[in-house]
CSV table of C-alpha atoms and ligand atoms in Angstrom, one decimal:
chain,number,residue,atom,x,y,z
D,1,MET,CA,46.9,10.6,21.3
D,2,ASN,CA,48.6,7.7,22.6
D,3,GLY,CA,46.7,4.5,21.9
D,4,PRO,CA,48.1,0.9,21.2
D,5,LYS,CA,51.4,0.3,20.8
D,6,LEU,CA,50.9,-1.0,17.0
D,7,ASN,CA,54.1,-0.2,15.7
D,8,ILE,CA,56.0,-3.4,16.6
D,9,LYS,CA,58.2,-6.2,14.6
D,10,ALA,CA,57.0,-8.7,12.3
D,11,GLY,CA,56.2,-11.9,14.8
D,12,GLU,CA,56.3,-10.0,17.7
D,13,VAL,CA,53.3,-10.3,20.7
D,14,TYR,CA,53.4,-6.7,23.0
D,15,LYS,CA,51.1,-6.4,25.6
D,16,SER,CA,50.9,-3.5,27.9
D,17,SER,CA,47.8,-1.4,29.1
D,18,ILE,CA,46.9,2.5,28.4
D,19,GLN,CA,45.4,5.1,31.2
D,20,CYS,CA,42.4,6.3,31.1
D,21,SER,CA,40.8,8.1,34.2
D,22,GLU,CA,41.8,7.5,38.4
D,23,LEU,CA,39.2,6.1,41.0
D,24,GLU,CA,38.6,7.8,44.9
D,25,ASP,CA,41.9,6.2,46.4
D,26,GLY,CA,43.9,7.7,43.1
D,27,THR,CA,44.1,4.2,41.8
D,28,PRO,CA,44.1,4.7,38.1
D,29,VAL,CA,42.2,3.3,36.1
D,30,THR,CA,43.7,1.9,32.6
D,31,ILE,CA,42.6,-0.8,29.6
D,32,PRO,CA,44.9,-3.4,29.1
D,33,TYR,CA,45.7,-4.8,26.3
D,34,PHE,CA,47.8,-7.5,23.6
D,35,VAL,CA,49.0,-6.9,20.2
D,36,MET,CA,50.1,-9.4,17.3
D,37,ARG,CA,52.0,-8.2,14.2
D,38,GLY,CA,52.1,-11.0,11.6
D,39,LEU,CA,54.2,-11.1,8.7
D,40,ARG,CA,51.8,-7.3,7.7
D,41,LYS,CA,50.9,-4.7,9.7
D,42,GLU,CA,47.5,-4.4,7.6
D,43,PRO,CA,44.3,-5.2,8.1
D,44,ILE,CA,44.1,-4.5,11.9
D,45,LEU,CA,41.5,-6.4,13.8
D,46,LEU,CA,40.2,-5.4,16.9
D,47,LEU,CA,38.9,-8.5,19.2
D,48,ASN,CA,37.2,-6.5,22.9
D,49,ALA,CA,35.1,-8.3,25.6
D,50,ALA,CA,33.6,-7.2,28.4
D,51,LEU,CA,31.8,-3.9,27.6
D,52,HIS,CA,29.6,-5.4,30.4
D,53,GLY,CA,31.9,-6.4,33.3
D,54,GLU,CA,30.3,-9.8,33.5
D,55,GLU,CA,30.6,-11.5,30.0
D,56,LEU,CA,33.3,-13.9,30.7
D,57,ASN,CA,33.0,-16.0,27.2
D,58,GLY,CA,34.9,-13.1,25.6
D,59,ILE,CA,37.8,-13.1,28.0
D,60,GLU,CA,38.5,-16.3,27.7
D,61,VAL,CA,38.3,-16.3,23.1
D,62,ILE,CA,40.9,-13.9,23.3
D,63,THR,CA,43.5,-14.8,25.8
D,64,ARG,CA,43.3,-18.5,23.4
D,65,ILE,CA,43.5,-16.8,20.1
D,66,PHE,CA,46.8,-15.0,21.2
D,67,GLU,CA,47.6,-18.6,22.3
D,68,LYS,CA,46.8,-20.3,19.3
D,69,ILE,CA,48.2,-17.5,16.5
D,70,ASP,CA,51.4,-18.2,14.9
D,71,PRO,CA,52.6,-14.4,14.6
D,72,MET,CA,54.6,-15.9,11.8
D,73,LYS,CA,51.5,-17.0,10.1
D,74,LEU,CA,49.4,-13.8,10.1
D,75,TYR,CA,48.8,-11.5,7.6
D,76,GLY,CA,48.3,-8.5,9.3
D,77,THR,CA,48.0,-7.2,13.2
D,78,ILE,CA,45.2,-8.2,16.2
D,79,VAL,CA,44.4,-5.7,18.8
D,80,GLY,CA,43.3,-7.7,21.8
D,81,VAL,CA,41.2,-5.8,24.3
D,82,PRO,CA,40.5,-8.8,26.9
D,83,ILE,CA,38.2,-6.7,29.2
D,84,VAL,CA,37.1,-3.1,28.2
D,85,ASN,CA,34.8,-2.3,31.3
D,86,ILE,CA,37.6,-3.0,33.7
D,87,LEU,CA,35.3,-1.6,36.4
D,88,ALA,CA,32.8,-3.9,36.3
D,89,PHE,CA,34.6,-6.3,35.4
D,90,ARG,CA,36.1,-5.8,39.4
D,91,ALA,CA,32.8,-5.9,40.5
D,92,ARG,CA,31.2,-8.8,39.2
D,93,ASN,CA,28.6,-6.7,37.3
D,94,ARG,CA,27.2,-5.5,34.2
D,95,VAL,CA,27.8,-2.3,35.1
D,96,ASP,CA,30.3,-0.1,37.2
D,97,PRO,CA,27.4,-0.1,40.1
D,98,ILE,CA,29.3,3.3,41.4
D,99,ASP,CA,28.7,4.8,37.7
D,100,GLY,CA,25.8,2.8,37.1
D,101,LYS,CA,26.2,4.0,33.3
D,102,ASP,CA,25.7,0.9,30.7
D,103,LEU,CA,29.3,1.1,28.2
D,104,ASN,CA,27.9,0.1,25.7
D,105,ARG,CA,25.9,3.0,25.1
D,106,VAL,CA,27.7,6.1,26.0
D,107,PHE,CA,30.2,5.6,22.9
D,108,PRO,CA,32.2,8.0,21.8
D,109,GLY,CA,32.9,8.5,25.1
D,110,LYS,CA,33.6,11.9,26.5
D,111,LYS,CA,36.7,12.7,27.5
D,112,ASP,CA,36.1,14.8,31.0
D,113,GLY,CA,32.3,13.0,31.8
D,114,THR,CA,31.6,10.6,34.1
D,115,ILE,CA,34.6,7.1,34.4
D,116,THR,CA,32.5,4.7,31.9
D,117,GLU,CA,32.1,8.3,29.8
D,118,ARG,CA,36.0,8.7,29.8
D,119,MET,CA,36.7,4.2,29.2
D,120,ALA,CA,34.3,4.9,26.1
D,121,TYR,CA,36.0,8.3,25.1
D,122,HIS,CA,39.8,6.6,25.2
D,123,PHE,CA,38.5,2.6,24.0
D,124,PHE,CA,37.3,4.6,21.5
D,125,HIS,CA,39.4,6.8,20.3
D,126,LYS,CA,42.6,5.1,20.6
D,127,PHE,CA,41.4,1.5,19.9
D,128,VAL,CA,38.1,1.6,17.2
D,129,LYS,CA,39.6,4.2,15.4
D,130,LYS,CA,42.9,2.7,15.0
D,131,ALA,CA,40.9,-0.6,13.8
D,132,THR,CA,40.4,-1.7,9.8
D,133,PHE,CA,37.1,-3.6,11.5
D,134,GLY,CA,36.6,-5.5,15.0
D,135,ILE,CA,34.5,-8.3,16.8
D,136,ASP,CA,32.8,-6.7,20.4
D,137,LEU,CA,32.5,-9.7,22.1
D,138,HIS,CA,29.2,-10.2,24.5
D,139,THR,CA,27.1,-12.4,25.8
D,140,GLY,CA,23.1,-12.6,27.1
D,141,MET,CA,22.4,-11.0,30.8
D,142,LYS,CA,22.7,-13.3,33.9
D,143,GLY,CA,20.3,-15.6,33.2
D,144,HIS,CA,19.9,-15.6,29.7
D,145,LEU,CA,21.7,-18.4,27.4
D,146,LEU,CA,22.1,-16.9,24.1
D,147,VAL,CA,23.0,-18.9,21.1
D,148,PRO,CA,26.1,-17.9,18.8
D,149,HIS,CA,25.0,-14.9,16.8
D,150,PRO,CA,26.1,-11.6,15.6
D,151,ARG,CA,23.6,-8.8,15.7
D,152,ILE,CA,24.0,-6.1,13.2
D,153,ARG,CA,22.2,-3.2,14.8
D,154,ALA,CA,21.0,-0.3,11.6
D,155,LYS,CA,20.2,3.3,12.6
D,156,LYS,CA,17.9,5.5,10.0
D,157,ASP,CA,20.9,6.9,8.6
D,158,PHE,CA,23.0,4.0,8.9
D,159,SER,CA,22.6,0.2,7.8
D,160,PRO,CA,25.6,-2.1,7.8
D,161,PRO,CA,26.7,-4.2,5.5
D,162,LEU,CA,25.8,-7.7,5.5
D,163,GLU,CA,29.5,-9.6,5.3
D,164,HIS,CA,30.9,-9.0,8.2
D,165,ALA,CA,28.8,-10.8,10.1
D,166,ARG,CA,28.2,-13.6,7.4
D,167,ALA,CA,32.3,-14.1,8.0
D,168,LEU,CA,31.8,-15.3,11.3
D,169,GLY,CA,30.0,-18.8,9.9
D,170,THR,CA,27.1,-18.8,12.2
D,171,GLU,CA,23.7,-20.4,11.0
D,172,VAL,CA,22.1,-17.2,12.4
D,173,ILE,CA,22.1,-13.6,12.0
D,174,PHE,CA,20.3,-10.8,13.9
D,175,TYR,CA,19.7,-7.7,12.0
D,176,ASN,CA,17.8,-5.0,13.9
D,177,GLU,CA,17.3,-1.6,14.9
D,178,GLY,CA,20.3,-0.3,17.2
D,179,VAL,CA,20.7,3.1,19.3
D,180,ASN,CA,22.9,6.0,19.3
D,181,GLY,CA,25.9,5.2,21.9
D,182,MET,CA,26.0,1.0,21.2
D,183,LEU,CA,29.9,0.3,20.0
D,184,THR,CA,28.8,-1.2,16.6
D,185,VAL,CA,26.8,1.5,16.0
D,186,GLU,CA,28.7,5.0,16.2
D,187,ALA,CA,31.8,3.1,14.9
D,188,GLY,CA,29.8,2.2,12.5
D,189,LYS,CA,29.4,5.7,11.7
D,190,GLU,CA,32.9,6.3,11.3
D,191,GLY,CA,33.1,3.5,8.9
D,192,ILE,CA,34.9,1.0,11.0
D,193,PRO,CA,33.0,-2.5,11.1
D,194,ILE,CA,32.7,-3.6,14.3
D,195,VAL,CA,30.2,-6.4,14.5
D,196,CYS,CA,28.5,-7.5,17.6
D,197,PHE,CA,28.6,-11.6,18.5
D,198,GLU,CA,26.7,-13.0,20.7
D,199,ILE,CA,28.2,-16.3,22.6
D,200,GLY,CA,26.5,-17.5,26.3
D,201,GLU,CA,25.4,-16.5,29.1
D,202,ALA,CA,26.9,-13.9,31.6
D,203,GLY,CA,28.9,-15.0,34.5
D,204,ARG,CA,29.7,-17.9,33.2
D,205,LEU,CA,33.1,-19.3,31.4
D,206,ASN,CA,31.0,-22.8,28.7
D,207,GLU,CA,33.6,-24.5,26.3
D,208,TYR,CA,30.3,-24.8,23.8
D,209,PHE,CA,30.4,-21.5,23.4
D,210,ILE,CA,34.2,-20.6,23.7
D,211,ASN,CA,34.7,-22.8,21.0
D,212,ALA,CA,32.0,-21.2,19.2
D,213,GLY,CA,33.8,-17.6,19.9
D,214,MET,CA,36.6,-18.8,18.6
D,215,LYS,CA,35.7,-20.7,15.2
D,216,GLY,CA,33.9,-17.3,14.6
D,217,VAL,CA,36.8,-15.5,15.2
D,218,ILE,CA,39.4,-17.6,13.1
D,219,ASN,CA,36.3,-17.5,10.0
D,220,PHE,CA,36.3,-14.0,9.9
D,221,MET,CA,40.2,-14.1,9.7
D,222,LYS,CA,39.8,-16.7,7.1
D,223,TYR,CA,37.5,-14.5,5.2
D,224,PHE,CA,39.6,-11.4,5.4
D,225,GLY,CA,43.0,-13.0,4.6
D,226,MET,CA,44.4,-12.5,7.7
D,227,LEU,CA,44.6,-16.8,8.0
D,228,LYS,CA,45.1,-18.9,5.5
D,229,GLY,CA,43.1,-21.6,4.6
D,230,LYS,CA,38.5,-21.1,4.2
D,231,PRO,CA,36.3,-20.4,6.6
D,232,GLU,CA,33.5,-22.9,7.3
D,233,ILE,CA,30.2,-20.8,6.2
D,234,PRO,CA,26.8,-22.5,6.2
D,235,GLU,CA,25.1,-23.1,2.6
D,236,LYS,CA,22.5,-21.1,4.0
D,237,GLN,CA,22.0,-18.4,6.2
D,238,ILE,CA,19.0,-16.7,7.9
D,239,LEU,CA,18.8,-13.7,8.2
D,240,LEU,CA,16.1,-12.6,11.2
D,241,ARG,CA,14.4,-9.5,12.4
D,242,ASN,CA,13.4,-8.4,15.7
D,243,TYR,CA,12.9,-10.7,18.6
D,244,GLU,CA,10.2,-11.8,21.0
D,245,GLU,CA,10.1,-12.4,24.8
D,246,ILE,CA,7.8,-15.2,25.5
D,247,ILE,CA,7.2,-14.3,29.5
D,248,SER,CA,5.6,-16.3,31.9
D,249,ASN,CA,3.1,-15.3,33.6
D,250,ARG,CA,2.7,-17.3,37.1
D,251,GLY,CA,5.5,-17.5,39.5
D,252,GLY,CA,7.4,-20.9,40.6
D,253,LEU,CA,10.7,-22.6,38.8
D,254,PHE,CA,11.0,-23.4,35.4
D,255,TYR,CA,11.3,-26.2,33.7
D,256,PRO,CA,12.6,-25.8,29.4
D,257,ARG,CA,11.7,-28.1,26.9
D,258,VAL,CA,14.0,-26.0,23.9
D,259,GLU,CA,17.4,-25.1,23.6
D,260,ALA,CA,18.8,-22.4,22.5
D,261,GLY,CA,18.8,-22.8,18.9
D,262,SER,CA,16.2,-25.2,18.4
D,263,VAL,CA,13.8,-24.5,16.0
D,264,VAL,CA,10.0,-24.7,17.0
D,265,LYS,CA,6.4,-25.1,15.4
D,266,LYS,CA,3.6,-23.0,16.6
D,267,ASN,CA,2.2,-24.2,19.7
D,268,GLN,CA,4.6,-26.1,20.7
D,269,LEU,CA,6.2,-26.3,24.3
D,270,ILE,CA,8.8,-23.8,25.3
D,271,GLY,CA,8.7,-25.2,28.6
D,272,THR,CA,7.1,-25.1,32.1
D,273,VAL,CA,6.6,-23.8,35.1
D,274,ARG,CA,5.2,-25.2,37.9
D,275,SER,CA,4.2,-24.2,41.7
D,276,PRO,CA,6.6,-25.2,44.1
D,277,PHE,CA,3.9,-25.2,46.5
D,278,THR,CA,0.8,-26.1,44.9
D,279,GLY,CA,2.3,-28.5,42.1
D,280,GLU,CA,0.0,-26.6,39.7
D,281,LYS,CA,1.7,-26.9,36.2
D,282,HIS,CA,1.9,-23.1,34.2
D,283,TYR,CA,2.4,-24.5,30.1
D,284,ILE,CA,4.4,-21.8,27.7
D,285,LYS,CA,4.0,-22.8,24.2
D,286,ALA,CA,5.0,-21.1,20.9
D,287,PRO,CA,3.1,-18.2,19.7
D,288,ARG,CA,4.3,-18.7,16.3
D,289,ASP,CA,6.9,-20.8,14.5
D,290,CYS,CA,10.4,-19.7,15.6
D,291,PHE,CA,14.1,-20.0,16.1
D,292,ILE,CA,14.9,-20.1,19.8
D,293,ILE,CA,17.3,-17.4,20.4
D,294,GLY,CA,17.9,-17.7,24.3
D,295,VAL,CA,16.6,-19.6,26.6
D,296,ARG,CA,16.4,-18.6,30.2
D,297,SER,CA,18.9,-20.5,32.7
D,298,GLN,CA,17.7,-19.6,36.0
D,299,PRO,CA,14.8,-21.6,36.9
D,300,VAL,CA,13.1,-19.6,39.6
D,301,VAL,CA,10.7,-17.2,37.8
D,302,ARG,CA,7.8,-14.8,38.7
D,303,ALA,CA,4.5,-13.4,36.2
D,304,GLY,CA,6.9,-11.4,33.9
D,305,THR,CA,10.2,-12.9,33.7
D,306,ALA,CA,11.0,-13.6,30.1
D,307,VAL,CA,11.8,-17.7,30.1
D,308,ALA,CA,12.9,-17.7,25.9
D,309,TRP,CA,13.6,-15.5,23.1
D,310,ILE,CA,12.7,-16.3,19.6
D,311,MET,CA,12.5,-14.3,16.1
D,312,ALA,CA,9.9,-15.5,13.9
D,313,PHE,CA,10.7,-16.9,11.0
D,314,GLU,CA,8.1,-15.0,9.1
D,315,GLU,CA,9.9,-11.8,9.0
D,316,GLY,CA,13.5,-13.4,8.2
D,317,ASN,CA,14.5,-14.7,4.5
D,318,ILE,CA,17.8,-17.0,3.5
D,319,LEU,CA,20.6,-14.9,2.3
D,320,PRO,CA,21.6,-15.4,-1.1
D,321,PRO,CA,25.3,-17.2,-1.3
D,322,ILE,CA,28.6,-14.7,-0.2
D,323,ARG,CA,29.8,-14.1,-4.4
D,324,ASN,CA,33.5,-14.2,-5.1
D,325,LYS,CA,35.0,-16.1,-1.6
D,326,SER,CA,36.4,-19.7,-1.9
D,327,LEU,CA,34.5,-21.5,1.4
D,328,LYS,CA,34.3,-24.3,2.7
D,329,LYS,CA,30.1,-24.5,2.6
D,330,LEU,CA,29.0,-26.8,5.6
D,331,PRO,CA,25.3,-27.9,5.4
D,332,SER,CA,22.6,-25.4,7.0
D,333,LYS,CA,21.6,-27.2,10.0
D,334,THR,CA,18.5,-25.3,11.1
D,335,VAL,CA,17.7,-25.1,7.5
D,336,SER,CA,17.5,-28.9,7.2
D,337,MET,CA,15.2,-28.8,11.3
D,338,THR,CA,12.9,-26.3,9.5
D,339,LYS,CA,12.5,-28.8,6.7
D,340,GLU,CA,11.2,-31.2,9.2
D,341,LYS,CA,9.0,-29.0,10.4
D,342,GLY,CA,7.6,-28.3,7.5
D,343,ILE,CA,8.7,-24.3,8.6
D,344,GLU,CA,8.9,-22.1,4.9
D,345,ILE,CA,11.4,-19.4,5.1
D,346,LYS,CA,11.8,-17.0,1.9
D,347,GLU,CA,14.5,-17.1,0.2
C,401,ZN,ZN1,27.1,-7.0,26.6
């Protein structure tokens, strides 16, 4: 099966696309890609973004990685697929609105399925299966601003390694159950570690989150020997399991009092919802000591709208130091914040 052209010379960059289906008017559905071949061919790092069409920060990360990295200083090959779900991207939507299927729930795809299933099939068989490992860039949904963090998705029969997620160098790593059809789960079953990396919010380009994404990818490449230099990893990384949605029970305008990445004590104010008619205020407080993984960025809420996403420290632990690697260790800001607030985390 034809895939991206990997057989290029050391130091070369090649850009092309593969065709995977056809629209009503005969327009081909393609997946555009870039390949950069360094001084060696292996390992092959797959960088992809926009499995969900309105998640833009990752597209920018991949474009900038290809601008920034000198192939003569690269050990291995980078395959970049900045927009996998080209139809959803054109529609400024999470999924293709005609097909309605979520591309990140239908892997490994179907050769003769709907357009989204066909895109999944071609991407999975032609790109994913050729990679040594990969980083799958995502953001929160529209209005959901997520702090940069990797998401490790486990299944009963499959528990992914932590190392690839840790190599991104974030303070917090999220670990919980995945569902079949997710790229990271299905690639993992094939023995290809792909780590999902969440950076920011859908529908926006934001320099802070783009830079965090770039830093994560470069750390990962340094960690696995694709670039020279020491990856910057916090001295203590925290593994947190499961998240909880904090909802408003009233309608109105939401005024957050915390940021994504904040450490919050039980009963601390997360934000207020104020009625634009009566002026009445509804106070939303933290149900337990927690890390704020995401905050609602769009202020209009109804009763039942989620305004924050939290992860409880009681369900987490500080990971043991990574062994046998030369790292540039950074102080752990999140651990310092928990100490300041008198919150304990298991080691
Ligand atoms: Zn996504």
